Coordinates of C-alpha atoms and ligand atoms in Angstrom, one line a residue:
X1 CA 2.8 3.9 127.4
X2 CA 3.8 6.8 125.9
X3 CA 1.5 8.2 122.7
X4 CA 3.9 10.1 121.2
X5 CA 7.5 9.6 119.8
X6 CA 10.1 10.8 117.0
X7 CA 13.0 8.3 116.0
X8 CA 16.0 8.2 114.1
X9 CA 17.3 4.8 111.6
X10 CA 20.1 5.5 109.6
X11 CA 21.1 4.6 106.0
X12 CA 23.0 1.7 104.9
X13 CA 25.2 0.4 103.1
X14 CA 24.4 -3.1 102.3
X15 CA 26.2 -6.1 100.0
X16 CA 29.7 -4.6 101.2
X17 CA 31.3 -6.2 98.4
X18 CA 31.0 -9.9 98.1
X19 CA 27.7 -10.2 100.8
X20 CA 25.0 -9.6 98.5
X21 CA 21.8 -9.8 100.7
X22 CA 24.3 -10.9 103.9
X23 CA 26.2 -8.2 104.6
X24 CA 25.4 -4.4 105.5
X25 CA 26.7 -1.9 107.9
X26 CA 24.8 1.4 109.4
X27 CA 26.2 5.0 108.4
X28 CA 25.9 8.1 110.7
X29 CA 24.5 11.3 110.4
X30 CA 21.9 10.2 107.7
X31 CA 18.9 8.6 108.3
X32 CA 15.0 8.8 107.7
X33 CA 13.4 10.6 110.9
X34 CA 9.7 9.3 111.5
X35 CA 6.9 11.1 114.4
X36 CA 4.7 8.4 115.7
X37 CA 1.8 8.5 117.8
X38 CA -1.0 6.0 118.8
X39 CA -4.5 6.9 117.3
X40 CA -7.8 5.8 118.5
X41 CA -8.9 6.1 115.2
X42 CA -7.6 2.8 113.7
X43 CA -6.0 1.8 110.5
X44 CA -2.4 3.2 109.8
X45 CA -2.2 6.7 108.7
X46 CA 1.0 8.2 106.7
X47 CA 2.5 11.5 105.7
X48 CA 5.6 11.9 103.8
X49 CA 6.5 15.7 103.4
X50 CA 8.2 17.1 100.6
X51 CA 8.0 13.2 98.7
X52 CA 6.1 11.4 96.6
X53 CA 6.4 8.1 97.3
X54 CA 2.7 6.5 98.0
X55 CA 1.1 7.2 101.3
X56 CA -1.8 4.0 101.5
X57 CA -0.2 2.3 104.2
X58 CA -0.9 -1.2 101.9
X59 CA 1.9 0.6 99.4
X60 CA 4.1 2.1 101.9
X61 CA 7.1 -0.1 103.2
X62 CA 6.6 1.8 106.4
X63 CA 3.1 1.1 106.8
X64 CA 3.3 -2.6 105.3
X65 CA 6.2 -3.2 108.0
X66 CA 4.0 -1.6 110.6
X67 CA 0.5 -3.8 109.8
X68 CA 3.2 -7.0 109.8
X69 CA 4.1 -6.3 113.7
X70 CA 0.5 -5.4 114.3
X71 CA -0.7 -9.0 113.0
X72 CA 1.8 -10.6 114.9
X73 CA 0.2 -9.1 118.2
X74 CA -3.0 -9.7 117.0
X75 CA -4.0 -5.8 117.6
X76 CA -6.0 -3.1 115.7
X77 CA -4.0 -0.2 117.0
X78 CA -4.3 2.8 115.2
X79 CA -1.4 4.8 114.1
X80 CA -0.3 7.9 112.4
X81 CA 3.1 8.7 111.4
X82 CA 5.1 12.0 109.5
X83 CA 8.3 10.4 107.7
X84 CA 10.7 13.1 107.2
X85 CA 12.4 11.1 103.9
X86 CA 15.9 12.4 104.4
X87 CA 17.4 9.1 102.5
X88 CA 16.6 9.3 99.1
X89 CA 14.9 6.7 97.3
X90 CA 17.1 4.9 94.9
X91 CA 19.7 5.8 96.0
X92 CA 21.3 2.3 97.0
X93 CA 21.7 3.6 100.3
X94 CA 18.6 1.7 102.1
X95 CA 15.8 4.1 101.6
X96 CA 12.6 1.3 101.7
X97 CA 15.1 0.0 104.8
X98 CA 15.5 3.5 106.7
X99 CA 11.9 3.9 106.4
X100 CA 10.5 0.3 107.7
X101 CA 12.8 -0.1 110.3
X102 CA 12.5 3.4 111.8
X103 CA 8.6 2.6 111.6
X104 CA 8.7 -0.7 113.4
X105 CA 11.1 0.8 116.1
X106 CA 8.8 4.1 116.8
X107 CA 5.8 1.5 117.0
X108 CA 7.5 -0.7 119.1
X109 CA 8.5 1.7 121.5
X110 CA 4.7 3.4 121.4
X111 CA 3.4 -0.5 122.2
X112 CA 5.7 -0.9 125.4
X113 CA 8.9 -3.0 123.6
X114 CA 6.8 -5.9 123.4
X115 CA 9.8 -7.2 120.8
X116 CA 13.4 -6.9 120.4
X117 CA 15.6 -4.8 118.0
X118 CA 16.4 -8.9 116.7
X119 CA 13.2 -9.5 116.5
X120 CA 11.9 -6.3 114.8
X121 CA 14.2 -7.3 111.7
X122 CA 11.7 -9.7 110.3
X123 CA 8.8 -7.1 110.1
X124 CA 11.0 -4.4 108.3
X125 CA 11.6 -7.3 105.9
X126 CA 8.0 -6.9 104.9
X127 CA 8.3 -3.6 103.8
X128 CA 11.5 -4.4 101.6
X129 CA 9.0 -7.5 99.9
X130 CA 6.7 -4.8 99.3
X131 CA 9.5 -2.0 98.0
X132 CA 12.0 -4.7 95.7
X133 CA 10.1 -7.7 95.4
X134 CA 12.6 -9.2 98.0
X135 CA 12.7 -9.7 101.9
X136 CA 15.7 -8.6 101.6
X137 CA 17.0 -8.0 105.4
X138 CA 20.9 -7.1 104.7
X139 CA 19.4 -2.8 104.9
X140 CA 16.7 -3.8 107.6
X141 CA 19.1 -5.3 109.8
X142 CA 22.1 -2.8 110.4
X143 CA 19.3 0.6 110.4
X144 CA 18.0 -1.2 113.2
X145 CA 20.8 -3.2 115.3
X146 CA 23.7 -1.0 113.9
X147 CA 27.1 -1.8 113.3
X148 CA 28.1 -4.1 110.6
X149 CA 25.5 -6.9 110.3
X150 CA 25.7 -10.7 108.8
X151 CA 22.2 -12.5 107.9
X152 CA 24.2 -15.8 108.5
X153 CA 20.3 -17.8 107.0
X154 CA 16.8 -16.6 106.5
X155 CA 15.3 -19.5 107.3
X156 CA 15.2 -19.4 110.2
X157 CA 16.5 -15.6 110.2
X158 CA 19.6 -15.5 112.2
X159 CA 20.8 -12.1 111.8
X160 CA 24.6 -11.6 113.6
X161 CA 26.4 -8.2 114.8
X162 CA 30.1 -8.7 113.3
X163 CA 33.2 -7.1 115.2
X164 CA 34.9 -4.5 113.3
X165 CA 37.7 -2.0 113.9
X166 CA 36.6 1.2 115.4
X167 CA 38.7 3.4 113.0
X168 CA 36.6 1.7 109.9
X169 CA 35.2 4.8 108.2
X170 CA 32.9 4.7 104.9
X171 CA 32.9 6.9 102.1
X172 CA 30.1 7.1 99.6
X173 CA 29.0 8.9 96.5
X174 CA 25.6 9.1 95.3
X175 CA 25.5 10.5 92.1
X176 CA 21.9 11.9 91.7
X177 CA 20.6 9.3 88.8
X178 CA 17.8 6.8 90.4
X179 CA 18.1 2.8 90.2
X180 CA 15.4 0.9 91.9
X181 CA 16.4 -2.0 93.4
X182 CA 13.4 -3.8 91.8
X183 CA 15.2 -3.4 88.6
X184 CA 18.9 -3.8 89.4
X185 CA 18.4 -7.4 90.9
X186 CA 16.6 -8.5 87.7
X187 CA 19.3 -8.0 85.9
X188 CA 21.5 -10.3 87.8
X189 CA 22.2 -13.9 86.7
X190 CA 20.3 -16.7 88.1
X191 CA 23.2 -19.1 88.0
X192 CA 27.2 -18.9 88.6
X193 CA 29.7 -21.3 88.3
X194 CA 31.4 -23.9 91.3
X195 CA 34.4 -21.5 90.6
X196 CA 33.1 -18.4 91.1
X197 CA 31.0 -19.0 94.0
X198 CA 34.2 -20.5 95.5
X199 CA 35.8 -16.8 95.0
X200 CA 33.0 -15.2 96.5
X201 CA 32.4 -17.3 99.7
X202 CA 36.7 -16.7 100.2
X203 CA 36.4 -13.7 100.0
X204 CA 33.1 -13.0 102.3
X205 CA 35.0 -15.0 105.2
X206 CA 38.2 -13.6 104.6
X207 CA 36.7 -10.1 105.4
X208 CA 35.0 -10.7 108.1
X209 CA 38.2 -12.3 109.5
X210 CA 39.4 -9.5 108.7
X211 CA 37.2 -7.4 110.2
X212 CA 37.2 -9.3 113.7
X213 CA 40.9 -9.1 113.6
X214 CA 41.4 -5.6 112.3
X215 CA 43.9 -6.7 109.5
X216 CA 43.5 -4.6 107.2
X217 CA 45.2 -6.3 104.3
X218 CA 43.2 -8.9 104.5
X219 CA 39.9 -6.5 104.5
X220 CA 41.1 -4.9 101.1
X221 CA 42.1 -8.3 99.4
X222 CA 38.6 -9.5 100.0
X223 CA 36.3 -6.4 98.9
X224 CA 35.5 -8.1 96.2
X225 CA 32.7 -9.0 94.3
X226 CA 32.5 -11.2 91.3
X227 CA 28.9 -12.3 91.3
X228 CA 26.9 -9.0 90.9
X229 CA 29.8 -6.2 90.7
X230 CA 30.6 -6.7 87.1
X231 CA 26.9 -6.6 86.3
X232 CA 25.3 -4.0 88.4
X233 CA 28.4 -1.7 87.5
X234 CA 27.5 -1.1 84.0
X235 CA 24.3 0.5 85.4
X236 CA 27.0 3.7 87.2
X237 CA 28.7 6.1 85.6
X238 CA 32.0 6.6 86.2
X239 CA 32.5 3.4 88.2
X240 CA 35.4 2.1 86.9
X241 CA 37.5 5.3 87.2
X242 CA 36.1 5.6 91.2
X243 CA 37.6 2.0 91.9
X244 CA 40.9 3.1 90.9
X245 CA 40.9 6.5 92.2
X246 CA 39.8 4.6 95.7
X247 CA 42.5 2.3 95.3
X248 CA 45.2 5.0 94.3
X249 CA 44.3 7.5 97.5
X250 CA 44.6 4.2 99.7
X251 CA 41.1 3.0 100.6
X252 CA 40.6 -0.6 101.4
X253 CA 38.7 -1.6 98.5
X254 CA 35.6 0.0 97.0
X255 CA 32.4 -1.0 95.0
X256 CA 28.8 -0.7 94.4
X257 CA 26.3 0.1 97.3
X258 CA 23.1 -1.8 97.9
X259 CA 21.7 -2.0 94.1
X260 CA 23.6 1.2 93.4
X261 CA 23.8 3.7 91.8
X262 CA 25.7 4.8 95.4
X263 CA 29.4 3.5 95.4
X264 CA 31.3 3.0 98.7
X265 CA 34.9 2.7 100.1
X266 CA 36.3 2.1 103.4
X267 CA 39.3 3.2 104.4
X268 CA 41.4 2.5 107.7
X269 CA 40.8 6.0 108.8
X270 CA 38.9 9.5 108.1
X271 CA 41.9 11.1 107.0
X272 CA 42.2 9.0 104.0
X273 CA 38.5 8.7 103.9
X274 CA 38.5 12.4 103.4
X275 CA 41.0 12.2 100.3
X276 CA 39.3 9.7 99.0
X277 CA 35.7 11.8 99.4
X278 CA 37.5 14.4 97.4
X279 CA 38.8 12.5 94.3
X280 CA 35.1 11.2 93.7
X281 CA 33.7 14.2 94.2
X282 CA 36.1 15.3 91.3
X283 CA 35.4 12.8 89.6
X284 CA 32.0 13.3 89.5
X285 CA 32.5 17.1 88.8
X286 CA 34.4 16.3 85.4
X287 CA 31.7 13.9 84.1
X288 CA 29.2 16.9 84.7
X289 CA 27.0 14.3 87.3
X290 CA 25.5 16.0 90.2
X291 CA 26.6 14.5 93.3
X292 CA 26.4 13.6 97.1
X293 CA 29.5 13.0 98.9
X294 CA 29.5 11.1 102.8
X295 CA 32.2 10.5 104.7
X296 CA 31.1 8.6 108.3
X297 CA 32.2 6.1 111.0
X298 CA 30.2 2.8 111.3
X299 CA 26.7 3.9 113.2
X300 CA 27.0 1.7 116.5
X301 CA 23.3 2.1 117.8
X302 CA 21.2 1.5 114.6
X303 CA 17.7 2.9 114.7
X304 CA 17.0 5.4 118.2
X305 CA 14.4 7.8 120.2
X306 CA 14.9 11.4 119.3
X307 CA 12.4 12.4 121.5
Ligands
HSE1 N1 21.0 -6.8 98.7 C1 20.2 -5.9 98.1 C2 20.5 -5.9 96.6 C3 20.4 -4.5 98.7 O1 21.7 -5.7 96.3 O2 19.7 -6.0 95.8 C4 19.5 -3.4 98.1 O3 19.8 -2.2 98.8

């Protein structure tokens, strides 16, 4: 067993459109990074440099998701853990997600892989219940498994990797105002029509067709959301004008990451990714909103060892 360990789970995007709480893919090259070791000590110790999000493990998602896998093996392990928060909370870009499932991975491996990357899933849900209010696994499930993930039920969880084309690259803006997910899913309506969940289940099948079969028409036609889209929108500036600027530099479709304020595209390769990267980011320049632009391929191997 070793006592010692530093892992890597990236960001996500999750909802992808018209999967809200199903859907979510992993992003590269950003991603909380978490130092673990096993303490004789007891009890679950957290630092989180340069943030202030809470440290009591009982208010942390990392240290909630942590005590869950604990309780499931019955132990009283002590462990301490640095979270390097490099994803940044409220972002829409899985924040509470990057943290619990790099947190259940490091312990895992610290504990001798008594449980699988699958299996993890439902513990990092406890630290999303204790982040949003929801067990939410659609953030959880790609920063651990990665690729692009389908939470076909949640009772039981069945939690599916979904083929996608490798050229599939992701473009998001995060313009630096904070919604917390806690807030942007009580805004959404508790009830929708026969007709409109008929357009949404459509379109959720048609892109993963879509995505199995690399048509890329058929991706763009079913990027849409009409459940939680034209709600959640009104919440980011700017959103309307970054759908069509998306649409007119040729991404596939475009719209609101996680509970926002983040907005994605995906494009059928980085060179238009790249132009599309660009006309948000002037976008975002001429509203006078500070901004974060990311351009990445799909992240294949989820949550990893560092060292
Ligand atoms: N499915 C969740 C929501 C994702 O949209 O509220 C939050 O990142």
């Amino acid at each position: 067993m070793s006592s010692a360990i530093k892992v890597f789970a990236p960001a996500t995007v999750a909802n992808v459109g018209p999967g809200f709480d199903i859907l979510g893919l992993a992003l590269e090259g950003i991603g909380d990074e978490i130092e673990m070791s096993l303490s004789d000590a007891g009890g679950i110790e957290i630092r989180m440099p340069g943030s202030n999000l809470p440290t009591d493990p009982k208010a942390n998602v990392a240290g909630v998701a942590i005590q869950a896998l604990l309780d499931e093996l019955g132990s009283s392990q002590g462990i301490r853990m640095i979270i390097y928060k490099k994803v940044l909370p409220g972002s829409g870009l899985g924040s509470s997600a990057s943290s619990a499932a790099g947190a259940v991975f490091a312990a895992n491996e610290l504990l001798n892989s008594p449980f699988s990357k699958q299996e993890l899933v439902q513990f990092a849900m406890a630290g999303e219940a204790a982040s949003s209010g929801k067990a939410h696994a659609d953030n959880v499930a790609p920063s651990l498994l990665g690729g692009f993930t389908l939470v076909r039920s949640y009772e039981p969880l069945d939690v599916v990797n979904l083929s996608y084309p490798s050229d599939l690259t992701v473009v998001v803006v995060h313009p630096q105002i904070e919604v917390k997910t806690s807030d942007s899913k009580k805004i959404l309506k508790k009830d929708i029509s026969m007709e409109t969940a008929i357009a949404q289940w459509g379109n959720v099948a048609g892109l993963i067709s879509g995505l199995a079969t690399s048509d890329y028409g058929l991706i763009g036609r079913s990027l849409q959301d009409v459940i939680v889209e034209p709600v959640r929108s009104m919440l980011i500036p700017g959103f309307d004008q970054l759908k069509q600027a998306a649409a007119d530099k040729g991404a596939l479709g475009c719209s609101i990451s996680g509970s926002g304020p983040s907005v994605f595209a995906l494009c059928n390769d980085p060179v238009s990714a790249n132009k599309v990267g660009s006309i948000f980011r002037q976008i975002y320049q001429d509203l006078d909103i500070e901004h974060y632009v990311h351009v990445s391929k799909i992240n294949e191997e989820g949550a990893k060892v560092l060292i």
